Amino acid sequence: MAEDIRVPDLGGSDSVEVIEISVSVGDSVAEEDPILVLESDKATVELPAPKAGKITALNVSVGDKISEGDVVGQLEAGEGSDADDASDAAEAPAEEKEPEAAAPAKEQAASGGVQDITVPDLGGADSVEVIEISVSEGDSVEEEAAILVVESDKATVELPAPAAGTIKSISVKVGDSISEGDVVGQMEVTGGAPAESAPAAEAEKPAQASQPASAPAASGGVEDITVPDLGGSASVEVIEISVSAGDQVAEEDPILVVESDKATVELPSPSAGTIKSISVKVGDSISEGDVVGQMEVSGGAPASSEPAPQPSSQPKSSEPAKPAASAAPKPSGEPAAQPSKRVHAGPAVRRLARELGADLGRVQGSGPKNRILKEDVEAYVKRALSQVQEGGAPAAGGAGLPAVKLPDFSQFGEVERVGMSRLMKLTADSMQRSWLNVPHVTQFEEADISEMEDFRKSMKAEGEKRGVKLTPMAFLLKICAKALEAHPNFNVSLDMENKEIIQKRYIHIGIAVDTPDGLVVPVIRNVDQKGLWELAEECQVLAQKARDKKLSPKDMQGACFTITSLGGIGGTAFTPIVNTPEVAILGVSRSKMAPVWDGAAFQPRLMLPLSLSYDHRAINGADAARFTNTLRAGLEDLRQLLL
């Protein structure tokens, strides 16, 4: 029996965008296999299959906005679904047991033996996502060593081992959501006291301390910004200051980023308003209840709607304010200690970067949601050392080029800031990476396509019968495939790290498609093995999928060469940017009638401008000229396609 696939709790997001569809109708999936990939302004999340079975319907497309509870498809449950239901039922009462789950584990740790690894206090978060598993079965760990890395919408936290011992099992996987008290695995304890012996009541104490900050906000005016509950940490280090005096902030916008030995946490704004002052600097240690600045509340209800603070919490929020305020005259020194940009990294990674002297703002993350891993820091340092030893510039964002500092444009007139779309950000990064890494040269040529156009137009009636329009792009694809066969040095990629040339034995060609949201490049595979009608039909289908935002990641991967045509818009020539790791790209401009000397007289001929940009590390100028000669010859005499 088919059942609806519904959008689960989105962690507070009202609406998220579908950025990838991982399955098709008819696919068989296991429980928890990804169905969709969703993206909000704070996270990228996989929507899992609720059970094992077969996908019978999908109701969404890439680019659609969906909300919690929406039906995105249907699933016909397969074998084992009853067991899944049973396990779901077994988990239902877990909430009642959560407060007591940690206590037995500690008793077991005291005398050795196998104990459960439970999720500790999450600082108020109800449910967090597992984004990294740091250990495997059989690993020996020290007390407090990281077991998992979890992430909420405000913090990345390492879940520590409760004692020293050996990991027996891990019962969660990356992408799972877990809550305080959940059992995530088991370990064999080597003996000794548990990692944490503090009573549960101690963890509850700080819960009331974050309330005083909201009291002055009820009627607007200036209020203190105080440090909220730190999840049990007594003192944390300020590693980034996200605002300056005079900045406008919304409620929950980050004010500071702080770091303990287990977590990196954003300290949120308690209300909407204007920052009056920040009284701490990068490197300061702060504790729950400390005053770290002041803000002028824009009015209305406070950020927290909880009742006024109890008298017992008043001394904590007022006493530490004095030492923090003494730092106020020195906020100008803070930027020098910050990374060059805000980064997404866990505490262990930040610690490693500090030890190695690496600027995390310059490191490209390869983890979930571009999170920076230890391997990314190590690879960055290795590249930097290698380049310095070879006499080059150290690795940096923008290849070591200084960033462009923007003026305040509002001083010249009215301005509006609009966030880049996801596609625009990806294109901008890709184009900058290609331009900075590839030495570009462009070879220009013109081809007489008079006969080709006469033949193409003569096939109009046949195209109508087939339901396919035979466009110039089909001819360009076929002739480029012939040129790649004749000049295989254009069908390569360069591995500069290993100093190797990767020769490809297949011919897949990308075609740039202009859409309302930006440029996308779907890929036509095995172009050399297809006829003109088949290529024309595939171009038509992929271009429509691109405009409808229905291209899958597979549709845009694997190209050896790219064709980008501006012929339908205009222009006489242009210099396209090579789509690295490809080594060449063909630009096509608008054809025009021109007088061509035939040896006796000038004849009107339809001429097509071609612009071939290439990577000069892989291709020299003579080879580029030979390649464009092959293209010209094929376009001018279609009989070349038969050879």
PDB file of C-alpha atoms in Angstrom, residues 359-591:
ATOM      1  CA  ASP A 359      43.775  31.359   8.255  1.00  0.00           C
ATOM      2  CA  LEU A 360      40.516  29.388   8.127  1.00  0.00           C
ATOM      3  CA  GLY A 361      38.981  32.138   6.015  1.00  0.00           C
ATOM      4  CA  ARG A 362      41.234  31.011   3.160  1.00  0.00           C
ATOM      5  CA  VAL A 363      40.515  27.266   3.465  1.00  0.00           C
ATOM      6  CA  GLN A 364      37.944  25.638   1.179  1.00  0.00           C
ATOM      7  CA  GLY A 365      35.707  23.263   3.163  1.00  0.00           C
ATOM      8  CA  SER A 366      34.861  19.840   1.760  1.00  0.00           C
ATOM      9  CA  GLY A 367      32.529  18.615   4.518  1.00  0.00           C
ATOM     10  CA  PRO A 368      28.724  18.800   4.714  1.00  0.00           C
ATOM     11  CA  LYS A 369      27.500  22.340   3.974  1.00  0.00           C
ATOM     12  CA  ASN A 370      31.081  23.347   3.098  1.00  0.00           C
ATOM     13  CA  ARG A 371      32.200  22.631   6.651  1.00  0.00           C
ATOM     14  CA  ILE A 372      35.988  22.751   7.031  1.00  0.00           C
ATOM     15  CA  LEU A 373      37.517  19.425   8.089  1.00  0.00           C
ATOM     16  CA  LYS A 374      40.967  18.679   9.533  1.00  0.00           C
ATOM     17  CA  GLU A 375      41.947  17.229   6.160  1.00  0.00           C
ATOM     18  CA  ASP A 376      41.098  20.565   4.475  1.00  0.00           C
ATOM     19  CA  VAL A 377      43.386  22.478   6.869  1.00  0.00           C
ATOM     20  CA  GLU A 378      46.202  19.976   6.390  1.00  0.00           C
ATOM     21  CA  ALA A 379      45.830  20.094   2.590  1.00  0.00           C
ATOM     22  CA  TYR A 380      45.833  23.908   2.647  1.00  0.00           C
ATOM     23  CA  VAL A 381      49.024  24.037   4.728  1.00  0.00           C
ATOM     24  CA  LYS A 382      50.654  21.409   2.504  1.00  0.00           C
ATOM     25  CA  ARG A 383      49.872  23.440  -0.639  1.00  0.00           C
ATOM     26  CA  ALA A 384      51.113  26.643   0.963  1.00  0.00           C
ATOM     27  CA  LEU A 385      54.403  25.060   2.006  1.00  0.00           C
ATOM     28  CA  SER A 386      54.838  23.434  -1.405  1.00  0.00           C
ATOM     29  CA  GLN A 387      54.326  26.726  -3.230  1.00  0.00           C
ATOM     30  CA  VAL A 388      56.671  28.621  -0.922  1.00  0.00           C
ATOM     31  CA  GLN A 389      59.376  25.965  -1.344  1.00  0.00           C
ATOM     32  CA  GLU A 390      59.011  26.139  -5.124  1.00  0.00           C
ATOM     33  CA  GLY A 391      59.373  29.914  -5.033  1.00  0.00           C
ATOM     34  CA  GLY A 392      55.720  30.721  -5.715  1.00  0.00           C
ATOM     35  CA  ALA A 393      53.169  32.702  -3.778  1.00  0.00           C
ATOM     36  CA  PRO A 394      51.480  30.990  -0.813  1.00  0.00           C
ATOM     37  CA  ALA A 395      48.039  29.503  -1.390  1.00  0.00           C
ATOM     38  CA  ALA A 396      45.279  31.950  -0.627  1.00  0.00           C
ATOM     39  CA  GLY A 397      41.773  32.888  -1.610  1.00  0.00           C
ATOM     40  CA  GLY A 398      41.960  34.635  -4.960  1.00  0.00           C
ATOM     41  CA  ALA A 399      45.446  33.143  -5.539  1.00  0.00           C
ATOM     42  CA  GLY A 400      46.959  35.528  -3.013  1.00  0.00           C
ATOM     43  CA  LEU A 401      45.375  38.631  -4.569  1.00  0.00           C
ATOM     44  CA  PRO A 402      44.179  41.284  -2.133  1.00  0.00           C
ATOM     45  CA  ALA A 403      40.411  41.496  -1.736  1.00  0.00           C
ATOM     46  CA  VAL A 404      38.585  44.438  -3.306  1.00  0.00           C
ATOM     47  CA  LYS A 405      37.435  46.772  -0.539  1.00  0.00           C
ATOM     48  CA  LEU A 406      34.021  48.222  -1.373  1.00  0.00           C
ATOM     49  CA  PRO A 407      33.090  51.799  -0.499  1.00  0.00           C
ATOM     50  CA  ASP A 408      29.833  52.705   1.196  1.00  0.00           C
ATOM     51  CA  PHE A 409      27.733  53.167  -1.955  1.00  0.00           C
ATOM     52  CA  SER A 410      24.850  54.662   0.030  1.00  0.00           C
ATOM     53  CA  GLN A 411      26.846  57.894   0.354  1.00  0.00           C
ATOM     54  CA  PHE A 412      26.358  58.446  -3.395  1.00  0.00           C
ATOM     55  CA  GLY A 413      22.636  57.695  -3.546  1.00  0.00           C
ATOM     56  CA  GLU A 414      19.953  55.128  -2.815  1.00  0.00           C
ATOM     57  CA  VAL A 415      21.053  51.487  -2.960  1.00  0.00           C
ATOM     58  CA  GLU A 416      19.473  48.089  -2.419  1.00  0.00           C
ATOM     59  CA  ARG A 417      21.238  44.857  -1.455  1.00  0.00           C
ATOM     60  CA  VAL A 418      19.914  41.616  -2.945  1.00  0.00           C
ATOM     61  CA  GLY A 419      21.388  38.226  -2.067  1.00  0.00           C
ATOM     62  CA  MET A 420      22.979  36.215  -4.871  1.00  0.00           C
ATOM     63  CA  SER A 421      21.039  33.171  -6.002  1.00  0.00           C
ATOM     64  CA  ARG A 422      22.646  29.798  -5.363  1.00  0.00           C
ATOM     65  CA  LEU A 423      23.291  29.387  -9.108  1.00  0.00           C
ATOM     66  CA  MET A 424      24.905  32.815  -9.364  1.00  0.00           C
ATOM     67  CA  LYS A 425      27.222  32.060  -6.423  1.00  0.00           C
ATOM     68  CA  LEU A 426      28.288  28.741  -7.938  1.00  0.00           C
ATOM     69  CA  THR A 427      28.898  30.342 -11.353  1.00  0.00           C
ATOM     70  CA  ALA A 428      30.868  33.238  -9.867  1.00  0.00           C
ATOM     71  CA  ASP A 429      33.112  30.909  -7.865  1.00  0.00           C
ATOM     72  CA  SER A 430      33.661  28.617 -10.859  1.00  0.00           C
ATOM     73  CA  MET A 431      34.477  31.463 -13.247  1.00  0.00           C
ATOM     74  CA  GLN A 432      36.904  33.101 -10.820  1.00  0.00           C
ATOM     75  CA  ARG A 433      38.615  29.779 -10.140  1.00  0.00           C
ATOM     76  CA  SER A 434      39.017  29.119 -13.874  1.00  0.00           C
ATOM     77  CA  TRP A 435      40.214  32.619 -14.687  1.00  0.00           C
ATOM     78  CA  LEU A 436      42.803  32.642 -11.902  1.00  0.00           C
ATOM     79  CA  ASN A 437      44.158  29.156 -12.623  1.00  0.00           C
ATOM     80  CA  VAL A 438      44.027  28.868 -16.422  1.00  0.00           C
ATOM     81  CA  PRO A 439      46.264  30.886 -18.809  1.00  0.00           C
ATOM     82  CA  HIS A 440      43.619  31.754 -21.421  1.00  0.00           C
ATOM     83  CA  VAL A 441      44.244  32.358 -25.129  1.00  0.00           C
ATOM     84  CA  THR A 442      41.495  32.790 -27.749  1.00  0.00           C
ATOM     85  CA  GLN A 443      41.747  31.792 -31.430  1.00  0.00           C
ATOM     86  CA  PHE A 444      39.257  33.434 -33.841  1.00  0.00           C
ATOM     87  CA  GLU A 445      37.928  31.986 -37.101  1.00  0.00           C
ATOM     88  CA  GLU A 446      35.021  32.422 -39.554  1.00  0.00           C
ATOM     89  CA  ALA A 447      33.208  29.584 -41.336  1.00  0.00           C
ATOM     90  CA  ASP A 448      31.067  29.836 -44.474  1.00  0.00           C
ATOM     91  CA  ILE A 449      27.848  28.059 -43.477  1.00  0.00           C
ATOM     92  CA  SER A 450      25.788  28.954 -46.560  1.00  0.00           C
ATOM     93  CA  GLU A 451      25.421  25.327 -47.731  1.00  0.00           C
ATOM     94  CA  MET A 452      24.880  24.048 -44.195  1.00  0.00           C
ATOM     95  CA  GLU A 453      22.023  26.510 -43.671  1.00  0.00           C
ATOM     96  CA  ASP A 454      20.434  25.596 -47.025  1.00  0.00           C
ATOM     97  CA  PHE A 455      20.532  21.918 -46.049  1.00  0.00           C
ATOM     98  CA  ARG A 456      19.209  22.625 -42.530  1.00  0.00           C
ATOM     99  CA  LYS A 457      16.250  24.628 -43.847  1.00  0.00           C
ATOM    100  CA  SER A 458      15.492  21.933 -46.430  1.00  0.00           C
ATOM    101  CA  MET A 459      14.941  19.503 -43.527  1.00  0.00           C
ATOM    102  CA  LYS A 460      12.254  21.658 -41.893  1.00  0.00           C
ATOM    103  CA  ALA A 461       9.362  19.463 -43.101  1.00  0.00           C
ATOM    104  CA  GLU A 462      11.123  16.314 -41.902  1.00  0.00           C
ATOM    105  CA  GLY A 463      11.720  17.964 -38.516  1.00  0.00           C
ATOM    106  CA  GLU A 464       8.024  18.793 -38.172  1.00  0.00           C
ATOM    107  CA  LYS A 465       7.167  15.134 -38.799  1.00  0.00           C
ATOM    108  CA  ARG A 466       9.618  14.061 -36.120  1.00  0.00           C
ATOM    109  CA  GLY A 467       8.590  16.824 -33.723  1.00  0.00           C
ATOM    110  CA  VAL A 468      12.202  18.011 -33.580  1.00  0.00           C
ATOM    111  CA  LYS A 469      13.722  21.301 -34.717  1.00  0.00           C
ATOM    112  CA  LEU A 470      17.077  20.806 -36.462  1.00  0.00           C
ATOM    113  CA  THR A 471      19.124  23.730 -35.068  1.00  0.00           C
ATOM    114  CA  PRO A 472      22.706  24.823 -35.889  1.00  0.00           C
ATOM    115  CA  MET A 473      23.728  23.471 -32.454  1.00  0.00           C
ATOM    116  CA  ALA A 474      23.244  19.871 -33.643  1.00  0.00           C
ATOM    117  CA  PHE A 475      25.706  20.486 -36.492  1.00  0.00           C
ATOM    118  CA  LEU A 476      28.171  22.207 -34.153  1.00  0.00           C
ATOM    119  CA  LEU A 477      28.047  19.287 -31.722  1.00  0.00           C
ATOM    120  CA  LYS A 478      28.686  16.719 -34.444  1.00  0.00           C
ATOM    121  CA  ILE A 479      31.543  18.694 -36.004  1.00  0.00           C
ATOM    122  CA  CYS A 480      33.157  19.435 -32.602  1.00  0.00           C
ATOM    123  CA  ALA A 481      33.071  15.691 -31.850  1.00  0.00           C
ATOM    124  CA  LYS A 482      34.906  15.067 -35.155  1.00  0.00           C
ATOM    125  CA  ALA A 483      37.466  17.745 -34.238  1.00  0.00           C
ATOM    126  CA  LEU A 484      38.031  16.194 -30.790  1.00  0.00           C
ATOM    127  CA  GLU A 485      38.631  12.824 -32.451  1.00  0.00           C
ATOM    128  CA  ALA A 486      41.104  14.389 -34.884  1.00  0.00           C
ATOM    129  CA  HIS A 487      42.865  16.428 -32.169  1.00  0.00           C
ATOM    130  CA  PRO A 488      42.811  14.288 -28.971  1.00  0.00           C
ATOM    131  CA  ASN A 489      45.043  16.795 -27.136  1.00  0.00           C
ATOM    132  CA  PHE A 490      41.850  18.896 -26.770  1.00  0.00           C
ATOM    133  CA  ASN A 491      40.093  16.013 -24.995  1.00  0.00           C
ATOM    134  CA  VAL A 492      42.253  16.014 -21.855  1.00  0.00           C
ATOM    135  CA  SER A 493      42.428  17.403 -18.336  1.00  0.00           C
ATOM    136  CA  LEU A 494      45.575  18.429 -16.477  1.00  0.00           C
ATOM    137  CA  ASP A 495      46.512  17.033 -13.065  1.00  0.00           C
ATOM    138  CA  MET A 496      49.057  19.677 -12.049  1.00  0.00           C
ATOM    139  CA  GLU A 497      49.518  18.209  -8.561  1.00  0.00           C
ATOM    140  CA  ASN A 498      50.774  14.901  -9.982  1.00  0.00           C
ATOM    141  CA  LYS A 499      52.109  16.458 -13.209  1.00  0.00           C
ATOM    142  CA  GLU A 500      49.982  14.164 -15.393  1.00  0.00           C
ATOM    143  CA  ILE A 501      47.733  14.526 -18.458  1.00  0.00           C
ATOM    144  CA  ILE A 502      44.408  12.677 -18.233  1.00  0.00           C
ATOM    145  CA  GLN A 503      43.429  11.546 -21.748  1.00  0.00           C
ATOM    146  CA  LYS A 504      39.688  10.842 -22.137  1.00  0.00           C
ATOM    147  CA  ARG A 505      38.435   8.062 -24.408  1.00  0.00           C
ATOM    148  CA  TYR A 506      34.870   9.379 -24.510  1.00  0.00           C
ATOM    149  CA  ILE A 507      33.354  12.516 -26.026  1.00  0.00           C
ATOM    150  CA  HIS A 508      30.773  14.315 -23.877  1.00  0.00           C
ATOM    151  CA  ILE A 509      30.058  17.953 -24.796  1.00  0.00           C
ATOM    152  CA  GLY A 510      28.406  20.619 -22.625  1.00  0.00           C
ATOM    153  CA  ILE A 511      26.056  23.223 -24.114  1.00  0.00           C
ATOM    154  CA  ALA A 512      25.625  26.504 -22.254  1.00  0.00           C
ATOM    155  CA  VAL A 513      21.932  27.361 -21.733  1.00  0.00           C
ATOM    156  CA  ASP A 514      20.756  30.834 -20.730  1.00  0.00           C
ATOM    157  CA  THR A 515      17.963  30.667 -18.117  1.00  0.00           C
ATOM    158  CA  PRO A 516      16.206  33.404 -16.094  1.00  0.00           C
ATOM    159  CA  ASP A 517      18.263  32.325 -13.060  1.00  0.00           C
ATOM    160  CA  GLY A 518      21.636  32.260 -14.812  1.00  0.00           C
ATOM    161  CA  LEU A 519      23.836  30.100 -17.017  1.00  0.00           C
ATOM    162  CA  VAL A 520      23.729  26.300 -16.753  1.00  0.00           C
ATOM    163  CA  VAL A 521      25.651  23.739 -18.825  1.00  0.00           C
ATOM    164  CA  PRO A 522      23.868  20.415 -19.415  1.00  0.00           C
ATOM    165  CA  VAL A 523      26.025  17.692 -20.982  1.00  0.00           C
ATOM    166  CA  ILE A 524      25.265  15.551 -24.046  1.00  0.00           C
ATOM    167  CA  ARG A 525      27.044  12.210 -23.761  1.00  0.00           C
ATOM    168  CA  ASN A 526      28.747  10.176 -26.487  1.00  0.00           C
ATOM    169  CA  VAL A 527      28.194  12.854 -29.119  1.00  0.00           C
ATOM    170  CA  ASP A 528      30.409  10.974 -31.574  1.00  0.00           C
ATOM    171  CA  GLN A 529      27.988   8.016 -31.519  1.00  0.00           C
ATOM    172  CA  LYS A 530      24.792   9.986 -32.286  1.00  0.00           C
ATOM    173  CA  GLY A 531      23.206  11.341 -35.457  1.00  0.00           C
ATOM    174  CA  LEU A 532      21.997  14.896 -36.135  1.00  0.00           C
ATOM    175  CA  TRP A 533      18.342  14.176 -35.342  1.00  0.00           C
ATOM    176  CA  GLU A 534      19.201  12.478 -32.063  1.00  0.00           C
ATOM    177  CA  LEU A 535      21.500  15.349 -31.061  1.00  0.00           C
ATOM    178  CA  ALA A 536      18.852  17.945 -31.995  1.00  0.00           C
ATOM    179  CA  GLU A 537      16.229  16.167 -29.897  1.00  0.00           C
ATOM    180  CA  GLU A 538      18.545  15.822 -26.896  1.00  0.00           C
ATOM    181  CA  CYS A 539      19.494  19.522 -27.099  1.00  0.00           C
ATOM    182  CA  GLN A 540      15.815  20.425 -27.111  1.00  0.00           C
ATOM    183  CA  VAL A 541      15.004  18.229 -24.108  1.00  0.00           C
ATOM    184  CA  LEU A 542      17.977  19.360 -21.988  1.00  0.00           C
ATOM    185  CA  ALA A 543      17.439  23.047 -22.749  1.00  0.00           C
ATOM    186  CA  GLN A 544      13.809  22.766 -21.621  1.00  0.00           C
ATOM    187  CA  LYS A 545      14.823  20.900 -18.451  1.00  0.00           C
ATOM    188  CA  ALA A 546      17.330  23.685 -17.746  1.00  0.00           C
ATOM    189  CA  ARG A 547      14.685  26.400 -18.062  1.00  0.00           C
ATOM    190  CA  ASP A 548      12.267  24.396 -15.896  1.00  0.00           C
ATOM    191  CA  LYS A 549      14.984  23.869 -13.227  1.00  0.00           C
ATOM    192  CA  LYS A 550      14.706  20.096 -13.599  1.00  0.00           C
ATOM    193  CA  LEU A 551      18.323  19.278 -14.437  1.00  0.00           C
ATOM    194  CA  SER A 552      19.866  16.697 -12.118  1.00  0.00           C
ATOM    195  CA  PRO A 553      23.537  16.920 -11.043  1.00  0.00           C
ATOM    196  CA  LYS A 554      24.274  13.992 -13.382  1.00  0.00           C
ATOM    197  CA  ASP A 555      22.901  16.022 -16.331  1.00  0.00           C
ATOM    198  CA  MET A 556      25.664  18.611 -15.784  1.00  0.00           C
ATOM    199  CA  GLN A 557      28.688  16.399 -15.146  1.00  0.00           C
ATOM    200  CA  GLY A 558      31.376  14.775 -17.258  1.00  0.00           C
ATOM    201  CA  ALA A 559      31.876  17.251 -20.131  1.00  0.00           C
ATOM    202  CA  CYS A 560      35.127  17.116 -22.134  1.00  0.00           C
ATOM    203  CA  PHE A 561      34.442  20.335 -24.088  1.00  0.00           C
ATOM    204  CA  THR A 562      31.834  23.119 -24.015  1.00  0.00           C
ATOM    205  CA  ILE A 563      29.966  25.086 -26.690  1.00  0.00           C
ATOM    206  CA  THR A 564      28.486  28.459 -25.768  1.00  0.00           C
ATOM    207  CA  SER A 565      26.448  30.283 -28.408  1.00  0.00           C
ATOM    208  CA  LEU A 566      25.378  33.936 -28.403  1.00  0.00           C
ATOM    209  CA  GLY A 567      24.194  33.748 -32.012  1.00  0.00           C
ATOM    210  CA  GLY A 568      20.572  34.235 -31.047  1.00  0.00           C
ATOM    211  CA  ILE A 569      21.416  37.456 -29.177  1.00  0.00           C
ATOM    212  CA  GLY A 570      24.170  39.221 -31.148  1.00  0.00           C
ATOM    213  CA  GLY A 571      27.805  40.231 -31.229  1.00  0.00           C
ATOM    214  CA  THR A 572      30.688  39.628 -33.614  1.00  0.00           C
ATOM    215  CA  ALA A 573      33.125  37.751 -31.319  1.00  0.00           C
ATOM    216  CA  PHE A 574      33.881  37.162 -27.618  1.00  0.00           C
ATOM    217  CA  THR A 575      36.386  35.372 -25.388  1.00  0.00           C
ATOM    218  CA  PRO A 576      34.627  32.635 -23.369  1.00  0.00           C
ATOM    219  CA  ILE A 577      36.260  31.432 -20.139  1.00  0.00           C
ATOM    220  CA  VAL A 578      37.496  27.839 -20.189  1.00  0.00           C
ATOM    221  CA  ASN A 579      35.307  25.632 -17.992  1.00  0.00           C
ATOM    222  CA  THR A 580      38.183  23.956 -16.100  1.00  0.00           C
ATOM    223  CA  PRO A 581      39.058  21.047 -15.794  1.00  0.00           C
ATOM    224  CA  GLU A 582      38.230  21.093 -19.511  1.00  0.00           C
ATOM    225  CA  VAL A 583      40.982  22.669 -21.613  1.00  0.00           C
ATOM    226  CA  ALA A 584      38.934  24.396 -24.339  1.00  0.00           C
ATOM    227  CA  ILE A 585      35.573  26.036 -25.041  1.00  0.00           C
ATOM    228  CA  LEU A 586      34.012  27.169 -28.334  1.00  0.00           C
ATOM    229  CA  GLY A 587      32.160  30.472 -28.501  1.00  0.00           C
ATOM    230  CA  VAL A 588      29.733  31.037 -31.397  1.00  0.00           C
ATOM    231  CA  SER A 589      28.509  34.518 -32.384  1.00  0.00           C
ATOM    232  CA  ARG A 590      25.754  35.697 -34.743  1.00  0.00           C
ATOM    233  CA  SER A 591      26.160  34.716 -38.409  1.00  0.00           C
TER     234      SER A 591
END
